[in-house]
Amino acid sequence: MDIFPYDAVVFDLDGTLFDAEEGIVSSVRRAMDEMGLEVPADADLREVVGPPLADSFRDLLGVPEARVPEAMERYRRDFSARGMYLYSVYPNIRSILTMLREAGVHVGLATSKPLWLARDILAYFALDGDFDRVVGEEDGAAKLGKAELIRRALPDRYRRAAMVGDRKFDMAGALANGIEGIGAGYGCGTEEELIVAGASVVAPDTEGLRAILCPGGEIPRGFFLTVEGPDGSGKTTQTELLEKRLRQFGFSVLRTREPGGCAISEDIRRIILDTANTDMCPACEALLYAAARAQHVSQVIRPAVERGMLVLCDRFVDSSVAYQGGGRGLGVETVQQINDPAVDGMTPDATLYLAIDHRAALRRRLSASEPDRLELEAGEFHERVQKAYERLVRDNRRRFVVVDAARGVDEVAKDALDAVLERLLPDRRA
């Protein structure tokens, strides 16, 4: 077990675990608009992130005292329906929480948000299982204030504790409880604000925060996720959308592709896909793919996964099995053998397969841009590719997740994200 400096750590929510600015500010603006009130020209709306919102409406935005409850109600309605889904988990937060939890550190949350809302946010982003104690304000009850919230989030006994937050209120609350305040300098407060308020140290980013909370700790292994499907299945579009949403959930994503992903492999890609190389024999093609893959795995994929990153790869060895093994007729087993030294044990942890009939997929693909050398092949070739993919899915049901790609982009993207999150967070997703 790693021995970290603190055996109890309490986190703030907004600006510390989550980049909350877009979600909160947009809901504040909408509440003000609905009430027919203007945001003062000199108001910095970043300042609404952190302190009690009623105070911000009154003191920062000049909402009359009698209308503050109305502003709060309008804000909460919009935030619950829309604003909270604009949050993003800061990079590395997910792995920091995992490291603390696995080391036996008590992890608490103290937020000025209503408790029910804080729990909803944590549950949506699948972070609810990372906390031993979650404390927030109770609707209809007298406000506890940050110092009392922190006190309740701490365990009954601890050797050394810290509060991590991005605003002066967090640091003042830490001092009131006799514990250390660690400033989240990447949040909404300034370094000066945090130091003046009593922060013992300010982390400029979440890597800095990891160094403070988990010095010398082993970063959890990352995840290797591949995306497969016939040409025209929407792989590139869906991979881009998936990357964006996984980043929002706090995963450190490295998006790459095959063939390619690094300089040597990109050079090989140009040779493989060049329409001038129509006389390339199937064996040469398969070996070139394997060569590009060997460099890609060695230089990019394996090091990134070992650093704790989620590697999101557009095509991998399954494409070779389907296109060269099935489409070219080299045989599935032959292509797998060719690729064994290239893959070198780096099997994907999960593979998202975008399922669509090869005829519909190719019509979609050819309507979008000029075809490459493989896309110029006859229909029989693409039918063999599809059948090879279907065999791979049948033979590797535990690795593959299948999504119907013959629908609209947004529908496919939603199902793809849900399916991938179930693999990434099997114990957290309902």
mmCIF file of N, CA and C in Angstrom, residues 226-351:
data_model
loop_
_atom_site.group_PDB
_atom_site.id
_atom_site.type_symbol
_atom_site.label_atom_id
_atom_site.label_comp_id
_atom_site.label_asym_id
_atom_site.label_seq_id
_atom_site.Cartn_x
_atom_site.Cartn_y
_atom_site.Cartn_z
ATOM 1 N N THR A 226 -10.441 0.344 -29.035
ATOM 2 C CA THR A 226 -10.385 0.471 -30.487
ATOM 3 C C THR A 226 -11.787 0.621 -31.060
ATOM 4 N N VAL A 227 -11.857 1.244 -32.225
ATOM 5 C CA VAL A 227 -13.131 1.430 -32.931
ATOM 6 C C VAL A 227 -12.993 0.781 -34.303
ATOM 7 N N GLU A 228 -13.939 -0.099 -34.626
ATOM 8 C CA GLU A 228 -13.898 -0.839 -35.875
ATOM 9 C C GLU A 228 -15.228 -0.726 -36.619
ATOM 10 N N GLY A 229 -15.171 -1.032 -37.920
ATOM 11 C CA GLY A 229 -16.361 -1.016 -38.750
ATOM 12 C C GLY A 229 -15.972 -0.907 -40.204
ATOM 13 N N PRO A 230 -16.885 -1.272 -41.097
ATOM 14 C CA PRO A 230 -16.581 -1.157 -42.529
ATOM 15 C C PRO A 230 -16.441 0.300 -42.944
ATOM 16 N N ASP A 231 -15.777 0.532 -44.079
ATOM 17 C CA ASP A 231 -15.662 1.885 -44.610
ATOM 18 C C ASP A 231 -17.046 2.474 -44.805
ATOM 19 N N GLY A 232 -17.245 3.689 -44.257
ATOM 20 C CA GLY A 232 -18.547 4.327 -44.355
ATOM 21 C C GLY A 232 -19.429 4.107 -43.146
ATOM 22 N N SER A 233 -18.926 3.410 -42.137
ATOM 23 C CA SER A 233 -19.721 3.156 -40.927
ATOM 24 C C SER A 233 -19.782 4.375 -40.011
ATOM 25 N N GLY A 234 -18.992 5.401 -40.303
ATOM 26 C CA GLY A 234 -18.971 6.603 -39.467
ATOM 27 C C GLY A 234 -17.905 6.568 -38.394
ATOM 28 N N LYS A 235 -16.896 5.722 -38.592
ATOM 29 C CA LYS A 235 -15.858 5.554 -37.577
ATOM 30 C C LYS A 235 -15.170 6.858 -37.188
ATOM 31 N N THR A 236 -14.727 7.616 -38.177
ATOM 32 C CA THR A 236 -13.982 8.840 -37.872
ATOM 33 C C THR A 236 -14.847 9.832 -37.106
ATOM 34 N N THR A 237 -16.075 10.031 -37.569
ATOM 35 C CA THR A 237 -16.987 10.945 -36.882
ATOM 36 C C THR A 237 -17.261 10.479 -35.463
ATOM 37 N N GLN A 238 -17.581 9.209 -35.304
ATOM 38 C CA GLN A 238 -17.924 8.689 -33.980
ATOM 39 C C GLN A 238 -16.714 8.671 -33.052
ATOM 40 N N THR A 239 -15.530 8.427 -33.592
ATOM 41 C CA THR A 239 -14.328 8.455 -32.760
ATOM 42 C C THR A 239 -14.069 9.853 -32.238
ATOM 43 N N GLU A 240 -14.261 10.851 -33.090
ATOM 44 C CA GLU A 240 -14.074 12.241 -32.663
ATOM 45 C C GLU A 240 -15.082 12.619 -31.572
ATOM 46 N N LEU A 241 -16.340 12.244 -31.761
ATOM 47 C CA LEU A 241 -17.366 12.555 -30.767
ATOM 48 C C LEU A 241 -17.112 11.809 -29.458
ATOM 49 N N LEU A 242 -16.681 10.559 -29.577
ATOM 50 C CA LEU A 242 -16.401 9.771 -28.389
ATOM 51 C C LEU A 242 -15.234 10.353 -27.606
ATOM 52 N N GLU A 243 -14.217 10.805 -28.306
ATOM 53 C CA GLU A 243 -13.083 11.441 -27.628
ATOM 54 C C GLU A 243 -13.545 12.641 -26.808
ATOM 55 N N LYS A 244 -14.372 13.485 -27.404
ATOM 56 C CA LYS A 244 -14.843 14.688 -26.713
ATOM 57 C C LYS A 244 -15.616 14.333 -25.450
ATOM 58 N N ARG A 245 -16.503 13.355 -25.543
ATOM 59 C CA ARG A 245 -17.335 13.000 -24.396
ATOM 60 C C ARG A 245 -16.511 12.279 -23.322
ATOM 61 N N LEU A 246 -15.560 11.453 -23.708
ATOM 62 C CA LEU A 246 -14.729 10.783 -22.718
ATOM 63 C C LEU A 246 -13.857 11.789 -21.978
ATOM 64 N N ARG A 247 -13.380 12.806 -22.674
ATOM 65 C CA ARG A 247 -12.637 13.873 -22.004
ATOM 66 C C ARG A 247 -13.527 14.587 -20.994
ATOM 67 N N GLN A 248 -14.792 14.811 -21.363
ATOM 68 C CA GLN A 248 -15.724 15.463 -20.437
ATOM 69 C C GLN A 248 -15.893 14.632 -19.167
ATOM 70 N N PHE A 249 -15.813 13.321 -19.303
ATOM 71 C CA PHE A 249 -15.938 12.439 -18.140
ATOM 72 C C PHE A 249 -14.621 12.288 -17.382
ATOM 73 N N GLY A 250 -13.592 12.996 -17.808
ATOM 74 C CA GLY A 250 -12.354 13.037 -17.045
ATOM 75 C C GLY A 250 -11.289 12.049 -17.464
ATOM 76 N N PHE A 251 -11.471 11.374 -18.585
ATOM 77 C CA PHE A 251 -10.447 10.444 -19.049
ATOM 78 C C PHE A 251 -9.391 11.191 -19.853
ATOM 79 N N SER A 252 -8.144 10.853 -19.621
ATOM 80 C CA SER A 252 -7.039 11.439 -20.381
ATOM 81 C C SER A 252 -6.901 10.642 -21.678
ATOM 82 N N VAL A 253 -7.435 11.200 -22.754
ATOM 83 C CA VAL A 253 -7.579 10.454 -24.004
ATOM 84 C C VAL A 253 -6.462 10.782 -24.980
ATOM 85 N N LEU A 254 -5.880 9.743 -25.545
ATOM 86 C CA LEU A 254 -4.971 9.885 -26.687
ATOM 87 C C LEU A 254 -5.672 9.249 -27.877
ATOM 88 N N ARG A 255 -6.088 10.067 -28.840
ATOM 89 C CA ARG A 255 -6.747 9.524 -30.034
ATOM 90 C C ARG A 255 -5.709 9.305 -31.129
ATOM 91 N N THR A 256 -5.750 8.143 -31.735
ATOM 92 C CA THR A 256 -4.794 7.809 -32.780
ATOM 93 C C THR A 256 -5.497 6.976 -33.847
ATOM 94 N N ARG A 257 -4.756 6.516 -34.844
ATOM 95 C CA ARG A 257 -5.399 5.783 -35.932
ATOM 96 C C ARG A 257 -4.438 4.773 -36.544
ATOM 97 N N GLU A 258 -5.037 3.839 -37.298
ATOM 98 C CA GLU A 258 -4.240 2.878 -38.062
ATOM 99 C C GLU A 258 -4.776 2.765 -39.484
ATOM 100 N N PRO A 259 -3.901 2.552 -40.462
ATOM 101 C CA PRO A 259 -2.446 2.628 -40.277
ATOM 102 C C PRO A 259 -2.038 4.072 -40.003
ATOM 103 N N GLY A 260 -1.016 4.261 -39.211
ATOM 104 C CA GLY A 260 -0.557 5.606 -38.885
ATOM 105 C C GLY A 260 -0.312 5.745 -37.399
ATOM 106 N N GLY A 261 -0.459 6.962 -36.900
ATOM 107 C CA GLY A 261 -0.316 7.217 -35.477
ATOM 108 C C GLY A 261 1.046 7.714 -35.045
ATOM 109 N N CYS A 262 2.063 7.546 -35.892
ATOM 110 C CA CYS A 262 3.407 8.074 -35.640
ATOM 111 C C CYS A 262 4.086 8.215 -37.003
ATOM 112 N N ALA A 263 5.207 8.892 -37.048
ATOM 113 C CA ALA A 263 5.802 9.297 -38.328
ATOM 114 C C ALA A 263 6.068 8.109 -39.255
ATOM 115 N N ILE A 264 6.722 7.072 -38.751
ATOM 116 C CA ILE A 264 7.048 5.921 -39.605
ATOM 117 C C ILE A 264 5.775 5.255 -40.111
ATOM 118 N N SER A 265 4.807 5.082 -39.221
ATOM 119 C CA SER A 265 3.567 4.410 -39.603
ATOM 120 C C SER A 265 2.739 5.250 -40.565
ATOM 121 N N GLU A 266 2.816 6.569 -40.442
ATOM 122 C CA GLU A 266 2.095 7.442 -41.384
ATOM 123 C C GLU A 266 2.712 7.344 -42.781
ATOM 124 N N ASP A 267 4.043 7.192 -42.834
ATOM 125 C CA ASP A 267 4.690 6.997 -44.141
ATOM 126 C C ASP A 267 4.195 5.700 -44.792
ATOM 127 N N ILE A 268 4.085 4.658 -44.004
ATOM 128 C CA ILE A 268 3.585 3.379 -44.535
ATOM 129 C C ILE A 268 2.125 3.528 -44.964
ATOM 130 N N ARG A 269 1.346 4.279 -44.221
ATOM 131 C CA ARG A 269 -0.066 4.498 -44.566
ATOM 132 C C ARG A 269 -0.208 5.068 -45.973
ATOM 133 N N ARG A 270 0.640 6.054 -46.289
ATOM 134 C CA ARG A 270 0.557 6.689 -47.608
ATOM 135 C C ARG A 270 0.800 5.670 -48.726
ATOM 136 N N ILE A 271 1.710 4.753 -48.493
ATOM 137 C CA ILE A 271 1.985 3.718 -49.494
ATOM 138 C C ILE A 271 0.783 2.782 -49.639
ATOM 139 N N ILE A 272 0.230 2.354 -48.506
ATOM 140 C CA ILE A 272 -0.877 1.392 -48.531
ATOM 141 C C ILE A 272 -2.100 1.950 -49.248
ATOM 142 N N LEU A 273 -2.450 3.209 -48.964
ATOM 143 C CA LEU A 273 -3.707 3.769 -49.451
ATOM 144 C C LEU A 273 -3.584 4.490 -50.791
ATOM 145 N N ASP A 274 -2.384 4.632 -51.294
ATOM 146 C CA ASP A 274 -2.171 5.341 -52.558
ATOM 147 C C ASP A 274 -2.870 4.591 -53.699
ATOM 148 N N THR A 275 -3.769 5.275 -54.405
ATOM 149 C CA THR A 275 -4.514 4.645 -55.499
ATOM 150 C C THR A 275 -3.609 4.259 -56.663
ATOM 151 N N ALA A 276 -2.378 4.739 -56.686
ATOM 152 C CA ALA A 276 -1.441 4.356 -57.751
ATOM 153 C C ALA A 276 -0.883 2.949 -57.530
ATOM 154 N N ASN A 277 -1.047 2.418 -56.305
ATOM 155 C CA ASN A 277 -0.447 1.118 -55.975
ATOM 156 C C ASN A 277 -1.452 -0.025 -56.111
ATOM 157 N N THR A 278 -2.176 -0.040 -57.203
ATOM 158 C CA THR A 278 -3.204 -1.073 -57.386
ATOM 159 C C THR A 278 -2.623 -2.463 -57.614
ATOM 160 N N ASP A 279 -1.315 -2.541 -57.959
ATOM 161 C CA ASP A 279 -0.719 -3.854 -58.201
ATOM 162 C C ASP A 279 -0.100 -4.461 -56.940
ATOM 163 N N MET A 280 -0.325 -3.826 -55.772
ATOM 164 C CA MET A 280 0.199 -4.365 -54.525
ATOM 165 C C MET A 280 -0.447 -5.715 -54.228
ATOM 166 N N CYS A 281 0.350 -6.728 -53.941
ATOM 167 C CA CYS A 281 -0.204 -8.056 -53.689
ATOM 168 C C CYS A 281 -0.738 -8.141 -52.256
ATOM 169 N N PRO A 282 -1.677 -9.043 -51.992
ATOM 170 C CA PRO A 282 -2.284 -9.150 -50.651
ATOM 171 C C PRO A 282 -1.272 -9.378 -49.535
ATOM 172 N N ALA A 283 -0.268 -10.216 -49.784
ATOM 173 C CA ALA A 283 0.715 -10.492 -48.736
ATOM 174 C C ALA A 283 1.518 -9.239 -48.392
ATOM 175 N N CYS A 284 1.910 -8.482 -49.429
ATOM 176 C CA CYS A 284 2.643 -7.229 -49.199
ATOM 177 C C CYS A 284 1.790 -6.271 -48.378
ATOM 178 N N GLU A 285 0.521 -6.164 -48.767
ATOM 179 C CA GLU A 285 -0.404 -5.268 -48.057
ATOM 180 C C GLU A 285 -0.500 -5.658 -46.580
ATOM 181 N N ALA A 286 -0.707 -6.940 -46.301
ATOM 182 C CA ALA A 286 -0.850 -7.405 -44.929
ATOM 183 C C ALA A 286 0.421 -7.146 -44.119
ATOM 184 N N LEU A 287 1.572 -7.364 -44.748
ATOM 185 C CA LEU A 287 2.836 -7.154 -44.037
ATOM 186 C C LEU A 287 3.100 -5.683 -43.770
ATOM 187 N N LEU A 288 2.704 -4.819 -44.717
ATOM 188 C CA LEU A 288 2.860 -3.381 -44.489
ATOM 189 C C LEU A 288 1.988 -2.911 -43.325
ATOM 190 N N TYR A 289 0.753 -3.386 -43.267
ATOM 191 C CA TYR A 289 -0.109 -3.046 -42.131
ATOM 192 C C TYR A 289 0.526 -3.497 -40.817
ATOM 193 N N ALA A 290 1.046 -4.707 -40.819
ATOM 194 C CA ALA A 290 1.670 -5.234 -39.606
ATOM 195 C C ALA A 290 2.902 -4.421 -39.212
ATOM 196 N N ALA A 291 3.681 -4.006 -40.205
ATOM 197 C CA ALA A 291 4.875 -3.200 -39.918
ATOM 198 C C ALA A 291 4.493 -1.859 -39.296
ATOM 199 N N ALA A 292 3.490 -1.215 -39.891
ATOM 200 C CA ALA A 292 3.018 0.062 -39.333
ATOM 201 C C ALA A 292 2.508 -0.130 -37.911
ATOM 202 N N ARG A 293 1.832 -1.247 -37.690
ATOM 203 C CA ARG A 293 1.254 -1.530 -36.363
ATOM 204 C C ARG A 293 2.350 -1.767 -35.326
ATOM 205 N N ALA A 294 3.391 -2.475 -35.710
ATOM 206 C CA ALA A 294 4.481 -2.747 -34.769
ATOM 207 C C ALA A 294 5.080 -1.451 -34.236
ATOM 208 N N GLN A 295 5.333 -0.502 -35.137
ATOM 209 C CA GLN A 295 5.902 0.777 -34.708
ATOM 210 C C GLN A 295 4.911 1.560 -33.855
ATOM 211 N N HIS A 296 3.654 1.522 -34.241
ATOM 212 C CA HIS A 296 2.603 2.246 -33.533
ATOM 213 C C HIS A 296 2.450 1.731 -32.100
ATOM 214 N N VAL A 297 2.430 0.421 -31.944
ATOM 215 C CA VAL A 297 2.303 -0.170 -30.611
ATOM 216 C C VAL A 297 3.506 0.189 -29.751
ATOM 217 N N SER A 298 4.694 0.049 -30.319
ATOM 218 C CA SER A 298 5.922 0.278 -29.566
ATOM 219 C C SER A 298 6.106 1.747 -29.189
ATOM 220 N N GLN A 299 5.822 2.638 -30.122
ATOM 221 C CA GLN A 299 6.130 4.056 -29.919
ATOM 222 C C GLN A 299 4.995 4.836 -29.265
ATOM 223 N N VAL A 300 3.755 4.430 -29.492
ATOM 224 C CA VAL A 300 2.624 5.246 -29.061
ATOM 225 C C VAL A 300 1.699 4.522 -28.076
ATOM 226 N N ILE A 301 1.142 3.401 -28.498
ATOM 227 C CA ILE A 301 0.041 2.793 -27.737
ATOM 228 C C ILE A 301 0.485 2.285 -26.375
ATOM 229 N N ARG A 302 1.487 1.404 -26.351
ATOM 230 C CA ARG A 302 1.905 0.819 -25.075
ATOM 231 C C ARG A 302 2.388 1.879 -24.075
ATOM 232 N N PRO A 303 3.270 2.821 -24.479
ATOM 233 C CA PRO A 303 3.714 3.828 -23.511
ATOM 234 C C PRO A 303 2.560 4.660 -22.945
ATOM 235 N N ALA A 304 1.578 4.995 -23.792
ATOM 236 C CA ALA A 304 0.467 5.819 -23.317
ATOM 237 C C ALA A 304 -0.403 5.059 -22.310
ATOM 238 N N VAL A 305 -0.700 3.800 -22.595
ATOM 239 C CA VAL A 305 -1.500 3.004 -21.656
ATOM 240 C C VAL A 305 -0.756 2.847 -20.339
ATOM 241 N N GLU A 306 0.547 2.650 -20.396
ATOM 242 C CA GLU A 306 1.334 2.514 -19.168
ATOM 243 C C GLU A 306 1.387 3.820 -18.378
ATOM 244 N N ARG A 307 1.206 4.963 -19.059
ATOM 245 C CA ARG A 307 1.149 6.261 -18.362
ATOM 246 C C ARG A 307 -0.231 6.549 -17.798
ATOM 247 N N GLY A 308 -1.166 5.633 -17.973
ATOM 248 C CA GLY A 308 -2.494 5.829 -17.426
ATOM 249 C C GLY A 308 -3.483 6.464 -18.371
ATOM 250 N N MET A 309 -3.140 6.575 -19.642
ATOM 251 C CA MET A 309 -4.027 7.222 -20.594
ATOM 252 C C MET A 309 -5.019 6.237 -21.200
ATOM 253 N N LEU A 310 -6.121 6.766 -21.688
ATOM 254 C CA LEU A 310 -7.064 5.979 -22.467
ATOM 255 C C LEU A 310 -6.694 6.172 -23.928
ATOM 256 N N VAL A 311 -6.208 5.140 -24.553
ATOM 257 C CA VAL A 311 -5.846 5.213 -25.970
ATOM 258 C C VAL A 311 -7.071 4.834 -26.789
ATOM 259 N N LEU A 312 -7.509 5.755 -27.639
ATOM 260 C CA LEU A 312 -8.681 5.564 -28.490
ATOM 261 C C LEU A 312 -8.181 5.461 -29.928
ATOM 262 N N CYS A 313 -8.238 4.254 -30.472
ATOM 263 C CA CYS A 313 -7.602 3.996 -31.763
ATOM 264 C C CYS A 313 -8.638 3.678 -32.841
ATOM 265 N N ASP A 314 -8.619 4.456 -33.911
ATOM 266 C CA ASP A 314 -9.466 4.239 -35.079
ATOM 267 C C ASP A 314 -8.820 3.140 -35.921
ATOM 268 N N ARG A 315 -9.325 1.911 -35.768
ATOM 269 C CA ARG A 315 -8.851 0.668 -36.382
ATOM 270 C C ARG A 315 -7.630 0.113 -35.651
ATOM 271 N N PHE A 316 -7.574 -1.220 -35.635
ATOM 272 C CA PHE A 316 -6.405 -1.918 -35.098
ATOM 273 C C PHE A 316 -6.331 -3.266 -35.808
ATOM 274 N N VAL A 317 -5.845 -4.289 -35.136
ATOM 275 C CA VAL A 317 -5.572 -5.549 -35.807
ATOM 276 C C VAL A 317 -6.833 -6.209 -36.363
ATOM 277 N N ASP A 318 -8.000 -5.946 -35.772
ATOM 278 C CA ASP A 318 -9.241 -6.515 -36.308
ATOM 279 C C ASP A 318 -9.469 -6.081 -37.754
ATOM 280 N N SER A 319 -9.056 -4.876 -38.092
ATOM 281 C CA SER A 319 -9.194 -4.415 -39.476
ATOM 282 C C SER A 319 -8.358 -5.259 -40.421
ATOM 283 N N SER A 320 -7.152 -5.608 -39.995
ATOM 284 C CA SER A 320 -6.307 -6.458 -40.842
ATOM 285 C C SER A 320 -6.927 -7.835 -41.015
ATOM 286 N N VAL A 321 -7.451 -8.370 -39.916
ATOM 287 C CA VAL A 321 -8.088 -9.685 -39.999
ATOM 288 C C VAL A 321 -9.271 -9.638 -40.960
ATOM 289 N N ALA A 322 -10.072 -8.550 -40.877
ATOM 290 C CA ALA A 322 -11.252 -8.441 -41.723
ATOM 291 C C ALA A 322 -10.897 -8.136 -43.176
ATOM 292 N N TYR A 323 -10.015 -7.168 -43.407
ATOM 293 C CA TYR A 323 -9.732 -6.717 -44.772
ATOM 294 C C TYR A 323 -8.743 -7.629 -45.505
ATOM 295 N N GLN A 324 -7.650 -7.988 -44.830
ATOM 296 C CA GLN A 324 -6.680 -8.843 -45.522
ATOM 297 C C GLN A 324 -7.027 -10.336 -45.342
ATOM 298 N N GLY A 325 -7.445 -10.700 -44.120
ATOM 299 C CA GLY A 325 -7.802 -12.092 -43.890
ATOM 300 C C GLY A 325 -9.075 -12.490 -44.604
ATOM 301 N N GLY A 326 -10.133 -11.627 -44.493
ATOM 302 C CA GLY A 326 -11.399 -11.916 -45.140
ATOM 303 C C GLY A 326 -11.492 -11.368 -46.544
ATOM 304 N N GLY A 327 -11.316 -10.045 -46.681
ATOM 305 C CA GLY A 327 -11.470 -9.402 -47.986
ATOM 306 C C GLY A 327 -10.484 -9.902 -49.023
ATOM 307 N N ARG A 328 -9.209 -10.003 -48.661
ATOM 308 C CA ARG A 328 -8.170 -10.441 -49.603
ATOM 309 C C ARG A 328 -8.065 -11.961 -49.686
ATOM 310 N N GLY A 329 -8.690 -12.654 -48.752
ATOM 311 C CA GLY A 329 -8.668 -14.109 -48.805
ATOM 312 C C GLY A 329 -7.410 -14.745 -48.271
ATOM 313 N N LEU A 330 -6.605 -14.000 -47.490
ATOM 314 C CA LEU A 330 -5.389 -14.583 -46.936
ATOM 315 C C LEU A 330 -5.701 -15.557 -45.795
ATOM 316 N N GLY A 331 -6.876 -15.430 -45.222
ATOM 317 C CA GLY A 331 -7.248 -16.302 -44.110
ATOM 318 C C GLY A 331 -7.068 -15.595 -42.779
ATOM 319 N N VAL A 332 -8.064 -15.747 -41.933
ATOM 320 C CA VAL A 332 -8.047 -15.082 -40.629
ATOM 321 C C VAL A 332 -6.835 -15.508 -39.813
ATOM 322 N N GLU A 333 -6.594 -16.799 -39.720
ATOM 323 C CA GLU A 333 -5.499 -17.298 -38.897
ATOM 324 C C GLU A 333 -4.144 -16.819 -39.406
ATOM 325 N N THR A 334 -3.965 -16.787 -40.741
ATOM 326 C CA THR A 334 -2.691 -16.326 -41.315
ATOM 327 C C THR A 334 -2.416 -14.878 -40.934
ATOM 328 N N VAL A 335 -3.417 -14.032 -41.069
ATOM 329 C CA VAL A 335 -3.228 -12.607 -40.747
ATOM 330 C C VAL A 335 -2.986 -12.418 -39.254
ATOM 331 N N GLN A 336 -3.658 -13.191 -38.436
ATOM 332 C CA GLN A 336 -3.420 -13.092 -36.998
ATOM 333 C C GLN A 336 -1.987 -13.483 -36.667
ATOM 334 N N GLN A 337 -1.461 -14.506 -37.325
ATOM 335 C CA GLN A 337 -0.083 -14.919 -37.089
ATOM 336 C C GLN A 337 0.906 -13.844 -37.538
ATOM 337 N N ILE A 338 0.635 -13.225 -38.695
ATOM 338 C CA ILE A 338 1.496 -12.148 -39.185
ATOM 339 C C ILE A 338 1.568 -11.011 -38.166
ATOM 340 N N ASN A 339 0.442 -10.766 -37.493
ATOM 341 C CA ASN A 339 0.360 -9.611 -36.595
ATOM 342 C C ASN A 339 0.752 -9.900 -35.154
ATOM 343 N N ASP A 340 0.957 -11.169 -34.819
ATOM 344 C CA ASP A 340 1.317 -11.495 -33.435
ATOM 345 C C ASP A 340 2.533 -10.716 -32.939
ATOM 346 N N PRO A 341 3.656 -10.695 -33.686
ATOM 347 C CA PRO A 341 4.805 -9.932 -33.183
ATOM 348 C C PRO A 341 4.573 -8.425 -33.219
ATOM 349 N N ALA A 342 3.712 -7.959 -34.124
ATOM 350 C CA ALA A 342 3.424 -6.526 -34.196
ATOM 351 C C ALA A 342 2.603 -6.075 -32.993
ATOM 352 N N VAL A 343 1.586 -6.849 -32.655
ATOM 353 C CA VAL A 343 0.730 -6.522 -31.506
ATOM 354 C C VAL A 343 1.489 -6.722 -30.202
ATOM 355 N N ASP A 344 2.295 -7.772 -30.141
ATOM 356 C CA ASP A 344 3.144 -8.054 -28.984
ATOM 357 C C ASP A 344 2.352 -8.040 -27.675
ATOM 358 N N GLY A 345 1.198 -8.713 -27.709
ATOM 359 C CA GLY A 345 0.388 -8.832 -26.498
ATOM 360 C C GLY A 345 -0.486 -7.641 -26.175
ATOM 361 N N MET A 346 -0.440 -6.576 -26.988
ATOM 362 C CA MET A 346 -1.212 -5.355 -26.712
ATOM 363 C C MET A 346 -2.625 -5.494 -27.280
ATOM 364 N N THR A 347 -3.399 -6.392 -26.698
ATOM 365 C CA THR A 347 -4.766 -6.625 -27.141
ATOM 366 C C THR A 347 -5.678 -5.527 -26.602
ATOM 367 N N PRO A 348 -6.620 -5.030 -27.388
ATOM 368 C CA PRO A 348 -7.545 -4.006 -26.877
ATOM 369 C C PRO A 348 -8.319 -4.500 -25.661
ATOM 370 N N ASP A 349 -8.539 -3.609 -24.712
ATOM 371 C CA ASP A 349 -9.386 -3.935 -23.559
ATOM 372 C C ASP A 349 -10.848 -4.010 -23.978
ATOM 373 N N ALA A 350 -11.214 -3.230 -24.962
ATOM 374 C CA ALA A 350 -12.573 -3.268 -25.515
ATOM 375 C C ALA A 350 -12.526 -2.742 -26.935
ATOM 376 N N THR A 351 -13.468 -3.205 -27.745
ATOM 377 C CA THR A 351 -13.564 -2.760 -29.134
ATOM 378 C C THR A 351 -15.001 -2.384 -29.436
#
